[in-house]
CSV table of C-alpha atoms in Angstrom, one decimal:
chain,number,residue,atom,x,y,z
A,26,MET,CA,63.9,125.1,64.1
A,27,LEU,CA,64.3,126.9,67.3
A,28,MET,CA,62.6,124.7,69.8
A,29,SER,CA,63.3,121.3,67.7
A,30,LYS,CA,67.2,122.1,67.9
A,31,GLU,CA,66.8,123.3,71.7
A,32,ILE,CA,64.5,119.5,72.1
A,33,TYR,CA,67.3,118.2,70.5
A,34,PHE,CA,70.0,119.2,72.5
A,35,ASP,CA,68.2,118.2,75.8
A,36,ARG,CA,67.9,114.8,74.2
A,37,ILE,CA,71.1,114.7,73.2
A,38,GLU,CA,72.2,115.6,76.4
A,39,SER,CA,70.5,112.5,77.8
A,40,TYR,CA,71.8,110.8,75.7
A,41,VAL,CA,75.0,111.7,76.2
A,42,GLU,CA,74.9,111.9,80.3
A,43,GLY,CA,73.3,108.2,80.2
A,44,THR,CA,70.2,109.6,82.1
A,45,ASN,CA,67.4,108.7,79.7
A,46,SER,CA,65.2,105.7,80.5
A,47,ALA,CA,65.8,102.0,78.0
A,48,GLU,CA,62.6,102.9,76.6
A,49,GLU,CA,64.1,106.7,75.7
A,50,LYS,CA,67.3,105.3,74.5
A,51,ARG,CA,66.3,103.3,72.0
A,52,GLU,CA,63.6,106.0,70.9
A,53,PHE,CA,66.8,108.5,70.4
A,54,GLU,CA,68.4,105.5,69.1
A,55,ASN,CA,65.6,105.8,66.1
A,56,ASP,CA,65.7,108.9,65.9
A,57,LEU,CA,69.0,109.2,65.2
A,58,GLU,CA,68.7,106.9,62.5
A,59,GLU,CA,66.1,108.8,60.7
A,60,ASN,CA,65.9,112.2,62.1
A,61,PRO,CA,69.6,113.9,59.6
A,62,ASP,CA,69.3,117.3,61.9
A,63,LEU,CA,69.5,115.3,64.8
A,64,GLN,CA,72.4,113.7,63.2
A,65,GLU,CA,74.1,117.1,62.5
A,66,GLU,CA,72.1,117.6,66.5
A,67,TYR,CA,74.4,115.2,67.5
A,68,GLN,CA,77.2,114.8,65.6
A,69,ALA,CA,77.9,118.8,66.8
A,70,TYR,CA,76.8,117.7,70.3
A,71,LEU,CA,80.2,115.2,70.9
A,72,ALA,CA,82.1,117.6,69.3
A,73,THR,CA,81.8,120.4,70.9
A,74,LYS,CA,82.8,117.2,74.5
A,75,LYS,CA,85.8,116.5,72.3
A,76,ALA,CA,86.6,120.3,72.6
A,77,ILE,CA,86.4,120.7,75.0
A,78,ASP,CA,88.2,117.3,76.7
A,79,GLU,CA,91.5,118.6,74.7
A,80,PHE,CA,91.2,122.1,76.9
A,81,VAL,CA,90.9,120.5,79.8
A,82,LYS,CA,95.0,119.7,79.5
A,83,GLU,CA,96.1,123.6,80.1
A,84,GLU,CA,92.6,123.5,83.2
A,85,ILE,CA,95.1,120.9,84.4
A,86,LEU,CA,98.2,123.0,83.8
A,87,ALA,CA,96.8,125.5,85.3
A,88,LYS,CA,96.3,123.6,88.6
A,89,LEU,CA,99.2,122.3,89.0
A,90,ASP,CA,100.7,126.1,88.6
A,91,GLU,CA,99.0,126.9,91.7
A,92,ILE,CA,99.7,123.4,93.3
A,93,ALA,CA,103.4,123.6,92.7
A,94,GLN,CA,102.6,127.2,94.1
A,95,ARG,CA,100.8,126.2,97.8
A,96,LYS,CA,104.4,125.5,100.4
A,97,PRO,CA,103.9,121.7,101.7
A,98,VAL,CA,102.4,121.0,104.8
A,99,PRO,CA,105.3,119.1,106.5
A,100,GLU,CA,105.9,115.5,107.5
A,101,VAL,CA,104.3,114.4,110.2
A,102,LYS,CA,106.0,111.1,110.6
A,103,VAL,CA,103.2,108.3,111.8
A,104,LEU,CA,104.7,104.8,112.3
A,105,GLY,CA,103.6,102.2,110.8
A,106,LEU,CA,102.7,99.6,112.6
A,107,THR,CA,104.5,96.2,111.2
A,108,ARG,CA,105.5,94.0,113.9
A,109,ARG,CA,108.3,95.6,114.1
A,110,THR,CA,106.5,99.0,115.6
A,111,TRP,CA,104.4,97.3,118.0
A,112,ALA,CA,107.3,95.4,118.8
A,113,MET,CA,108.9,98.7,119.6
A,114,ALA,CA,106.4,99.1,121.7
A,115,ALA,CA,105.8,96.7,123.6
A,116,GLY,CA,110.1,96.9,125.0
A,117,VAL,CA,108.5,100.3,126.2
A,118,LEU,CA,106.0,99.1,127.3
A,119,ILE,CA,107.7,97.0,129.2
A,120,LEU,CA,110.1,98.7,130.7
A,121,ILE,CA,108.3,101.1,131.1
A,122,GLY,CA,105.8,99.1,133.1
A,123,ALA,CA,109.1,97.2,134.5
A,124,LEU,CA,110.2,101.0,135.7
A,125,MET,CA,106.5,102.0,137.7
A,126,PHE,CA,107.5,98.4,139.4
A,127,LEU,CA,110.3,99.0,140.8
A,128,TYR,CA,109.7,102.5,141.3
A,129,GLY,CA,106.7,101.5,143.5
A,130,HIS,CA,108.4,98.5,145.1
A,131,GLN,CA,111.3,100.7,145.9
A,132,GLU,CA,109.5,103.5,147.2
A,133,TYR,CA,106.0,101.5,148.9
A,134,SER,CA,106.6,98.4,150.1
A,135,ASP,CA,105.6,98.1,153.7
A,136,ASP,CA,109.4,97.9,154.9
A,137,ARG,CA,109.4,101.1,152.3
A,138,LEU,CA,107.2,102.6,154.9
A,139,PHE,CA,108.0,100.9,158.2
A,140,ALA,CA,111.2,103.3,157.7
A,141,LYS,CA,109.9,105.9,156.0
A,142,GLN,CA,107.0,105.9,159.5
A,143,TYR,CA,109.1,103.7,162.5
A,144,GLU,CA,110.8,106.6,165.0
A,145,ARG,CA,112.7,104.9,167.8
A,146,PRO,CA,112.1,105.4,171.0
A,147,SER,CA,113.9,107.1,173.3
A,148,TRP,CA,114.6,104.3,176.3
A,149,ASP,CA,116.1,107.1,178.3
A,150,SER,CA,112.4,109.2,178.0
A,151,ASN,CA,111.1,105.5,179.5
A,152,ARG,CA,113.4,104.7,182.6
A,153,GLY,CA,112.3,108.1,183.3
A,154,ASP,CA,111.0,106.7,186.5
A,155,GLN,CA,111.7,102.7,186.8
A,156,PRO,CA,112.4,101.8,189.7
A,157,THR,CA,116.9,101.2,189.9
A,158,ASN,CA,118.3,98.4,190.0
A,159,SER,CA,115.8,96.0,189.0
A,160,THR,CA,116.3,93.7,186.2
A,161,TYR,CA,114.4,95.8,184.0
A,162,ASP,CA,116.3,98.9,184.8
A,163,LYS,CA,119.4,96.6,184.3
A,164,ALA,CA,118.4,96.0,180.5
A,165,ILE,CA,118.3,99.5,180.0
A,166,SER,CA,121.8,100.2,180.9
A,167,SER,CA,122.5,97.6,178.9
A,168,LEU,CA,120.5,99.0,176.5
A,169,GLN,CA,122.8,102.3,176.3
A,170,ASN,CA,125.8,99.8,175.8
A,171,ASN,CA,124.4,98.5,172.4
A,172,GLU,CA,124.0,95.2,173.9
A,173,VAL,CA,120.9,94.3,172.5
A,174,GLU,CA,120.4,90.5,172.9
A,175,GLU,CA,121.2,90.5,176.3
A,176,ALA,CA,118.0,94.0,177.4
A,177,ALA,CA,116.2,91.6,174.9
A,178,ASP,CA,117.3,88.7,177.8
A,179,GLN,CA,116.4,90.8,180.4
A,180,LEU,CA,113.0,92.6,178.8
A,181,SER,CA,112.1,88.4,179.0
A,182,LYS,CA,112.7,88.6,182.3
A,183,VAL,CA,110.9,91.4,184.0
A,184,GLY,CA,107.7,88.5,185.6
A,185,ARG,CA,104.4,90.3,185.5
A,186,ASP,CA,104.3,90.8,188.6
A,187,ASP,CA,106.6,93.5,188.5
A,188,GLU,CA,105.7,97.0,187.9
A,189,ALA,CA,108.3,97.2,184.9
A,190,TYR,CA,106.5,94.3,183.5
A,191,ASN,CA,104.6,97.0,180.7
A,192,VAL,CA,106.8,98.7,180.6
A,193,ALA,CA,109.5,96.1,179.6
A,194,LEU,CA,107.0,94.5,177.3
A,195,TYR,CA,106.7,98.0,176.1
A,196,VAL,CA,110.1,98.9,174.4
A,197,MET,CA,110.5,93.9,173.7
A,198,ALA,CA,108.2,95.0,171.3
A,199,HIS,CA,110.0,97.6,169.3
A,200,LEU,CA,113.7,95.9,170.2
A,201,GLN,CA,111.7,92.7,168.5
A,202,LEU,CA,111.0,95.2,165.4
A,203,GLN,CA,113.5,97.6,164.8
A,204,ALA,CA,115.3,93.3,164.5
A,205,ASP,CA,113.1,93.1,161.8
A,206,ALA,CA,110.5,90.8,163.5
A,207,GLY,CA,107.8,91.7,163.5
A,208,GLU,CA,105.1,88.6,163.7
A,209,GLU,CA,106.0,88.4,167.3
A,210,ALA,CA,106.3,92.5,168.0
A,211,VAL,CA,102.6,92.2,166.8
A,212,GLU,CA,102.6,89.6,169.8
A,213,THR,CA,104.0,91.8,172.1
A,214,PHE,CA,102.5,94.6,171.6
A,215,ASN,CA,98.5,92.8,171.6
A,216,ALA,CA,99.7,91.3,175.4
A,217,LEU,CA,101.0,94.9,176.1
A,218,LYS,CA,97.6,96.4,175.0
A,219,GLN,CA,95.9,93.5,176.8
A,220,GLN,CA,96.7,95.0,179.1
A,221,ASN,CA,94.8,98.1,179.2
A,222,ASP,CA,97.5,100.6,180.3
A,223,LYS,CA,97.6,103.7,179.1
A,224,ARG,CA,100.4,104.8,179.2
A,225,TYR,CA,101.0,103.1,176.3
A,226,GLN,CA,97.4,102.9,174.5
A,227,GLU,CA,98.4,105.5,172.6
A,228,ASN,CA,101.2,104.0,171.5
A,229,VAL,CA,100.6,100.3,170.8
A,230,ASP,CA,97.4,102.0,168.2
A,231,TRP,CA,100.6,103.2,166.6
A,232,PHE,CA,102.8,100.8,166.9
A,233,LEU,CA,101.0,97.6,166.6
A,234,ALA,CA,99.1,99.2,162.8
A,235,LEU,CA,103.7,99.2,162.3
A,236,ALA,CA,103.8,95.4,163.5
A,237,TYR,CA,100.8,94.3,161.7
A,238,LEU,CA,102.8,96.3,158.6
A,239,LYS,CA,105.8,94.4,159.0
A,240,VAL,CA,104.5,91.4,158.7
A,241,GLY,CA,102.1,92.1,155.7
A,242,GLU,CA,99.0,92.4,157.3
A,243,GLU,CA,97.2,94.9,155.5
A,244,SER,CA,94.2,94.2,156.7
A,245,MET,CA,94.9,94.5,160.6
A,246,VAL,CA,97.0,98.3,159.0
A,247,ASP,CA,94.4,98.9,158.1
A,248,GLN,CA,92.2,98.7,161.4
A,249,GLN,CA,95.1,100.4,163.3
A,250,ILE,CA,94.6,102.9,160.9
A,251,ASN,CA,90.7,103.8,161.3
A,252,THR,CA,91.1,103.4,165.5
A,253,ILE,CA,94.0,106.3,165.2
A,254,LEU,CA,91.3,108.3,162.9
A,255,GLN,CA,88.1,107.8,165.5
A,256,ASN,CA,90.0,110.0,167.3
A,257,GLU,CA,91.9,114.2,166.2
A,258,GLN,CA,93.5,114.3,169.9
A,259,HIS,CA,95.5,111.4,169.2
A,260,PRO,CA,98.8,111.9,169.0
A,261,TYR,CA,99.2,109.8,165.7
A,262,TYR,CA,96.4,110.7,163.3
A,263,GLN,CA,98.5,113.0,161.2
A,264,ASP,CA,100.8,110.1,161.6
A,265,ALA,CA,97.7,107.9,160.5
A,266,LEU,CA,96.7,109.0,157.3
A,267,THR,CA,100.1,109.7,156.9
A,268,LEU,CA,100.2,106.1,156.4
A,269,ARG,CA,96.7,105.0,155.1
A,270,SER,CA,97.8,107.8,152.3
A,271,ARG,CA,101.2,106.1,151.2
A,272,LEU,CA,99.5,102.3,151.5
A,273,GLN,CA,96.3,103.7,149.4
A,274,SER,CA,98.6,105.4,146.5
A,275,PHE,CA,98.8,104.4,143.4
A,276,TRP,CA,102.4,102.9,142.8
A,277,ARG,CA,101.3,100.5,145.7
A,278,ARG,CA,99.3,98.8,143.4
A,279,PHE,CA,103.0,97.9,141.1
B,16,MET,CA,97.8,116.6,108.2
B,17,LYS,CA,99.4,115.0,104.3
B,18,ARG,CA,96.4,112.2,103.4
B,19,VAL,CA,99.0,108.9,101.8
B,20,PHE,CA,97.7,107.1,98.8
B,21,THR,CA,97.9,103.7,96.7
B,22,GLU,CA,98.1,103.9,93.8
B,23,GLU,CA,94.1,102.3,92.9
B,24,GLU,CA,93.0,105.4,95.7
B,25,MET,CA,95.2,108.5,93.1
B,26,ILE,CA,93.3,106.7,90.2
B,27,ARG,CA,90.1,106.8,92.1
B,28,GLY,CA,90.3,109.9,92.8
B,29,ILE,CA,91.4,110.8,89.3
B,30,GLN,CA,88.3,108.9,87.6
B,31,LYS,CA,86.4,110.9,89.6
B,32,GLY,CA,87.6,114.3,88.9
B,33,GLY,CA,86.6,117.3,90.5
B,34,SER,CA,88.7,118.1,94.9
B,35,ALA,CA,88.8,114.3,95.0
B,36,LEU,CA,91.2,114.6,91.2
B,37,GLU,CA,93.2,118.0,93.2
B,38,GLU,CA,93.7,115.7,96.0
B,39,VAL,CA,95.9,113.7,93.8
B,40,LEU,CA,97.9,115.9,92.3
B,41,VAL,CA,98.7,118.0,95.5
B,42,PHE,CA,100.1,114.6,96.5
B,43,ILE,CA,101.7,113.6,93.9
B,44,TYR,CA,102.8,117.3,93.3
B,45,HIS,CA,104.2,118.0,97.2
B,46,TYR,CA,104.3,114.1,97.9
B,47,SER,CA,105.5,111.7,96.2
B,48,PRO,CA,108.7,110.2,95.1
B,49,TYR,CA,107.1,110.9,91.6
B,50,ARG,CA,108.6,114.6,91.0
B,51,GLN,CA,111.8,113.8,92.8
B,52,SER,CA,112.8,110.6,90.3
B,53,ILE,CA,111.4,112.6,87.1
B,54,LEU,CA,113.1,115.7,87.3
B,55,GLN,CA,116.2,113.5,88.7
B,56,PHE,CA,115.6,111.3,84.8
B,57,ILE,CA,115.7,114.9,83.0
B,58,GLN,CA,118.1,117.3,84.8
B,59,LYS,CA,120.6,114.5,84.2
B,60,ARG,CA,120.3,113.9,81.0
B,61,MET,CA,121.1,118.0,79.7
B,62,GLY,CA,117.8,118.8,80.9
B,63,SER,CA,117.4,122.4,83.3
B,64,ARG,CA,115.2,122.5,86.4
B,65,GLU,CA,112.2,124.9,84.9
B,66,ASP,CA,112.5,122.1,81.7
B,67,ALA,CA,112.1,119.1,83.7
B,68,GLU,CA,108.9,121.1,85.5
B,69,ASP,CA,107.3,122.0,82.1
B,70,ILE,CA,107.5,118.2,81.4
B,71,PHE,CA,106.1,116.9,85.4
B,72,GLN,CA,103.6,119.3,84.7
B,73,GLU,CA,102.3,118.2,80.7
B,74,GLY,CA,103.6,114.8,82.3
B,75,ILE,CA,100.7,115.0,84.6
B,76,SER,CA,97.7,116.4,82.7
B,77,ARG,CA,98.8,113.4,79.3
B,78,MET,CA,97.9,110.6,82.4
B,79,VAL,CA,95.1,111.8,83.6
B,80,ILE,CA,93.5,113.3,80.4
B,81,SER,CA,93.9,109.4,79.6
B,82,ILE,CA,92.8,108.2,83.0
B,83,GLN,CA,89.8,109.7,82.9
B,84,LYS,CA,89.2,109.2,78.8
B,85,GLY,CA,90.0,105.4,80.0
B,86,LYS,CA,93.0,104.8,78.0
B,87,PHE,CA,94.6,103.9,81.1
B,88,GLU,CA,93.9,100.2,81.3
B,89,GLY,CA,96.4,99.7,84.4
B,90,LYS,CA,99.3,97.2,82.6
B,91,SER,CA,101.5,98.8,84.3
B,92,THR,CA,101.8,101.0,87.7
B,93,LEU,CA,100.9,104.5,87.2
B,94,ARG,CA,104.5,105.2,88.7
B,95,THR,CA,105.5,103.9,85.6
B,96,TYR,CA,103.3,104.8,83.7
B,97,LEU,CA,104.2,108.5,84.6
B,98,THR,CA,108.0,108.0,83.7
B,99,THR,CA,107.4,106.7,80.6
B,100,ILE,CA,105.0,109.8,79.6
B,101,CYS,CA,107.4,111.8,81.2
B,102,LYS,CA,111.0,110.7,78.9
B,103,ASN,CA,109.0,110.5,76.1
B,104,LEU,CA,108.3,114.2,76.4
B,105,TRP,CA,111.3,114.7,77.2
B,106,PHE,CA,113.6,112.3,74.7
B,107,THR,CA,110.2,114.0,71.4
B,108,GLN,CA,112.1,117.6,72.5
B,109,TYR,CA,114.7,117.8,72.9
B,110,THR,CA,115.5,115.0,69.5
B,111,ARG,CA,113.3,118.0,68.0
B,112,SER,CA,115.9,120.7,69.5
B,113,ASN,CA,118.7,117.5,68.0
B,114,ARG,CA,120.5,119.8,70.6
B,115,TYR,CA,121.1,116.3,72.6
B,116,ALA,CA,120.4,113.8,69.8
B,117,ASN,CA,123.1,111.3,71.5
B,118,ILE,CA,121.3,110.7,74.3
B,119,ILE,CA,117.8,109.0,73.4
B,120,GLU,CA,116.6,105.6,74.8
B,121,GLN,CA,114.9,102.7,74.1
B,122,ILE,CA,111.5,102.7,76.9
B,123,PRO,CA,109.8,100.1,76.8
B,124,VAL,CA,106.6,101.4,76.2
B,125,GLU,CA,103.1,99.1,78.8
B,126,GLU,CA,100.1,101.2,77.5
B,127,LYS,CA,99.5,102.9,75.1
B,128,PHE,CA,99.3,107.1,75.5
B,129,GLU,CA,101.7,108.3,73.3
B,130,MET,CA,101.3,110.0,69.9
B,131,GLY,CA,103.6,109.6,66.4
B,132,PRO,CA,105.1,113.6,65.2
B,133,ASP,CA,102.4,113.8,62.9
B,134,GLU,CA,99.3,113.3,65.3
B,135,GLU,CA,101.1,115.6,67.9
B,136,LEU,CA,101.5,118.5,64.9
B,137,LEU,CA,97.3,117.5,63.4
B,138,LEU,CA,96.5,118.0,67.3
B,139,LYS,CA,99.2,120.9,67.8
B,140,GLU,CA,97.1,122.5,65.3
B,141,ARG,CA,93.8,121.6,66.0
B,142,SER,CA,93.9,122.8,69.7
B,143,GLU,CA,94.6,126.6,67.8
B,144,GLY,CA,92.0,126.1,65.6
B,145,LEU,CA,90.0,125.3,68.9
B,146,GLN,CA,91.7,128.4,70.2
B,147,LYS,CA,90.7,131.2,68.6
B,148,ILE,CA,86.7,129.4,68.8
B,149,LEU,CA,87.4,129.5,73.2
B,150,ALA,CA,88.6,133.0,73.0
B,151,GLN,CA,84.7,134.1,71.4
B,152,VAL,CA,84.0,132.1,74.2
B,153,GLY,CA,85.2,134.0,77.2
B,154,GLU,CA,87.2,133.1,80.1
B,155,LYS,CA,84.7,132.1,82.5
B,156,CYS,CA,83.0,129.5,80.2
B,157,LYS,CA,86.3,128.1,79.2
B,158,LYS,CA,86.4,127.8,82.8
B,159,ILE,CA,83.0,126.4,83.2
B,160,LEU,CA,83.0,123.7,80.3
B,161,SER,CA,87.0,122.3,81.7
B,162,LEU,CA,86.1,121.8,85.3
B,163,TRP,CA,83.0,119.9,84.3
B,164,ALA,CA,84.7,118.1,81.7
B,165,LEU,CA,86.9,117.7,84.7
B,166,HIS,CA,84.3,116.5,86.4
B,167,TYR,CA,83.2,118.5,89.1
B,168,SER,CA,80.7,119.3,90.4
B,169,MET,CA,78.5,122.3,90.0
B,170,ARG,CA,79.4,123.0,93.6
B,171,GLU,CA,82.7,122.9,93.1
B,172,ILE,CA,82.4,124.9,89.5
B,173,THR,CA,79.8,127.2,91.7
B,174,GLN,CA,82.5,127.7,94.3
B,175,GLU,CA,85.7,128.3,91.9
B,176,VAL,CA,84.0,130.5,89.8
B,177,GLY,CA,82.3,132.7,92.4
B,178,TYR,CA,78.7,132.1,91.4
B,179,LYS,CA,76.0,132.8,94.0
B,180,SER,CA,74.3,128.7,93.2
B,181,GLU,CA,74.8,125.9,92.5
B,182,GLY,CA,71.3,126.8,89.3
B,183,MET,CA,72.7,130.3,88.1
B,184,THR,CA,76.3,127.5,86.9
B,185,ARG,CA,74.4,124.6,86.3
B,186,LYS,CA,72.2,126.9,83.2
B,187,LYS,CA,76.0,129.2,82.5
B,188,LYS,CA,77.6,126.3,81.6
B,189,HIS,CA,74.2,124.9,78.7
B,190,GLN,CA,74.6,128.4,78.4
B,191,CYS,CA,78.7,128.3,77.0
B,192,PHE,CA,77.6,124.5,76.6
B,193,LYS,CA,76.0,125.6,73.2
B,194,ALA,CA,77.3,129.1,71.9
B,195,LEU,CA,80.7,127.1,71.4
B,196,MET,CA,79.1,123.8,69.6
B,197,ASN,CA,77.1,127.2,67.7
B,198,LYS,CA,80.9,128.4,67.0
B,199,ILE,CA,82.4,124.4,65.9
B,200,LYS,CA,78.8,124.1,64.1
B,201,GLU,CA,79.8,127.1,61.7
B,202,GLN,CA,83.2,124.4,60.8
B,203,PRO,CA,82.6,121.1,59.7
B,204,ASP,CA,85.7,120.7,59.0
B,205,LEU,CA,86.3,121.4,62.6
B,206,ILE,CA,83.7,118.3,63.4
B,207,LYS,CA,85.5,116.0,61.4
B,208,GLU,CA,88.4,116.9,62.8
B,209,LEU,CA,87.6,116.3,66.4
B,210,LEU,CA,85.7,113.1,65.9
B,211,GLY,CA,88.1,110.9,64.1
């Protein structure tokens, strides 16, 4: 009898839990109709299940008491991805982009880099051993009197056969750079370069780079920088490194 | 970080039971607006804070049972369902105490979830009879069977009661169920009552 009730229990449990095959299920239902012992066990099983269902409330209330004791996790505000949020985020990104553009544009523009790296030469030192009372000498006098146009006019009159021709080209090129006449400065420095005058070679390397920067020819600037960087003893070696670093700056992309 | 549930997810979590049910209970209790609005409703109608908390918890337990037994048909939102249960519980309580008879309100009932006073009294008496039987099967059995009825998995029950293996928990649940069944079999009237 005990064994049969154990078997009943297992069969009932499988039936109630739905783990029976279709055939086993049919067989169980047939037995249930014909077997009073099985019926009795089945009723007791269902009543027990119902009894358990009725006292789960106590367990839920116990769980709720436990939950009530827990401190809620501080709320982390997550912005809902509404159209408004997207629009705000896009606005902020645009603003950041615009500010980066402005910063990059202002601090790393060609003109700004030129201004940072260009140093006006001292005309007195250039004058040094140059012949006096020449056209060149008059031009320098005019420069010292801040008569820039007059000086430029006098420099342009220095002839090729004048021994002050190369220095006149050099000063003229600087005046052109200072007057924002970049293309003319490039031309003048190149003319001086053609003279192969060692006194001006290293200066021309550097100031030609700046003249190209002035006109926005970055590839030519790079070329000049590379020429300078081939010689660690070049007087403008550090300046060239600095300029290259600034030209490759992240901010130049804006 | 807390999880946010939609109503559908809450219902699924309650139906699934176990840890999914607990996550939903934590959400309802601490993070949903349900608790605050129900507490306010009861407190505005002469209920104390303790009354309101008790009603809220009782309401949740009834809602969970209704959903697990398939009595919730989804005719109203879960929030409306829980709120209506709690309101009815509160009105029943103060009608009985006759303290606040002048503030009874008519609450529209969209779902069948509430019992009449007679039915509730009968259930209470039956529950007391069951508690006596359960007291004989022991607290551990009661816990295991309750968790099992709330659809906790054997792994979850094992963790809760601190057994070493799921096999041991399964065996214990089997023993507890049979022990309770044997006690119930000793009371044929109780079987009839339980099976209606």
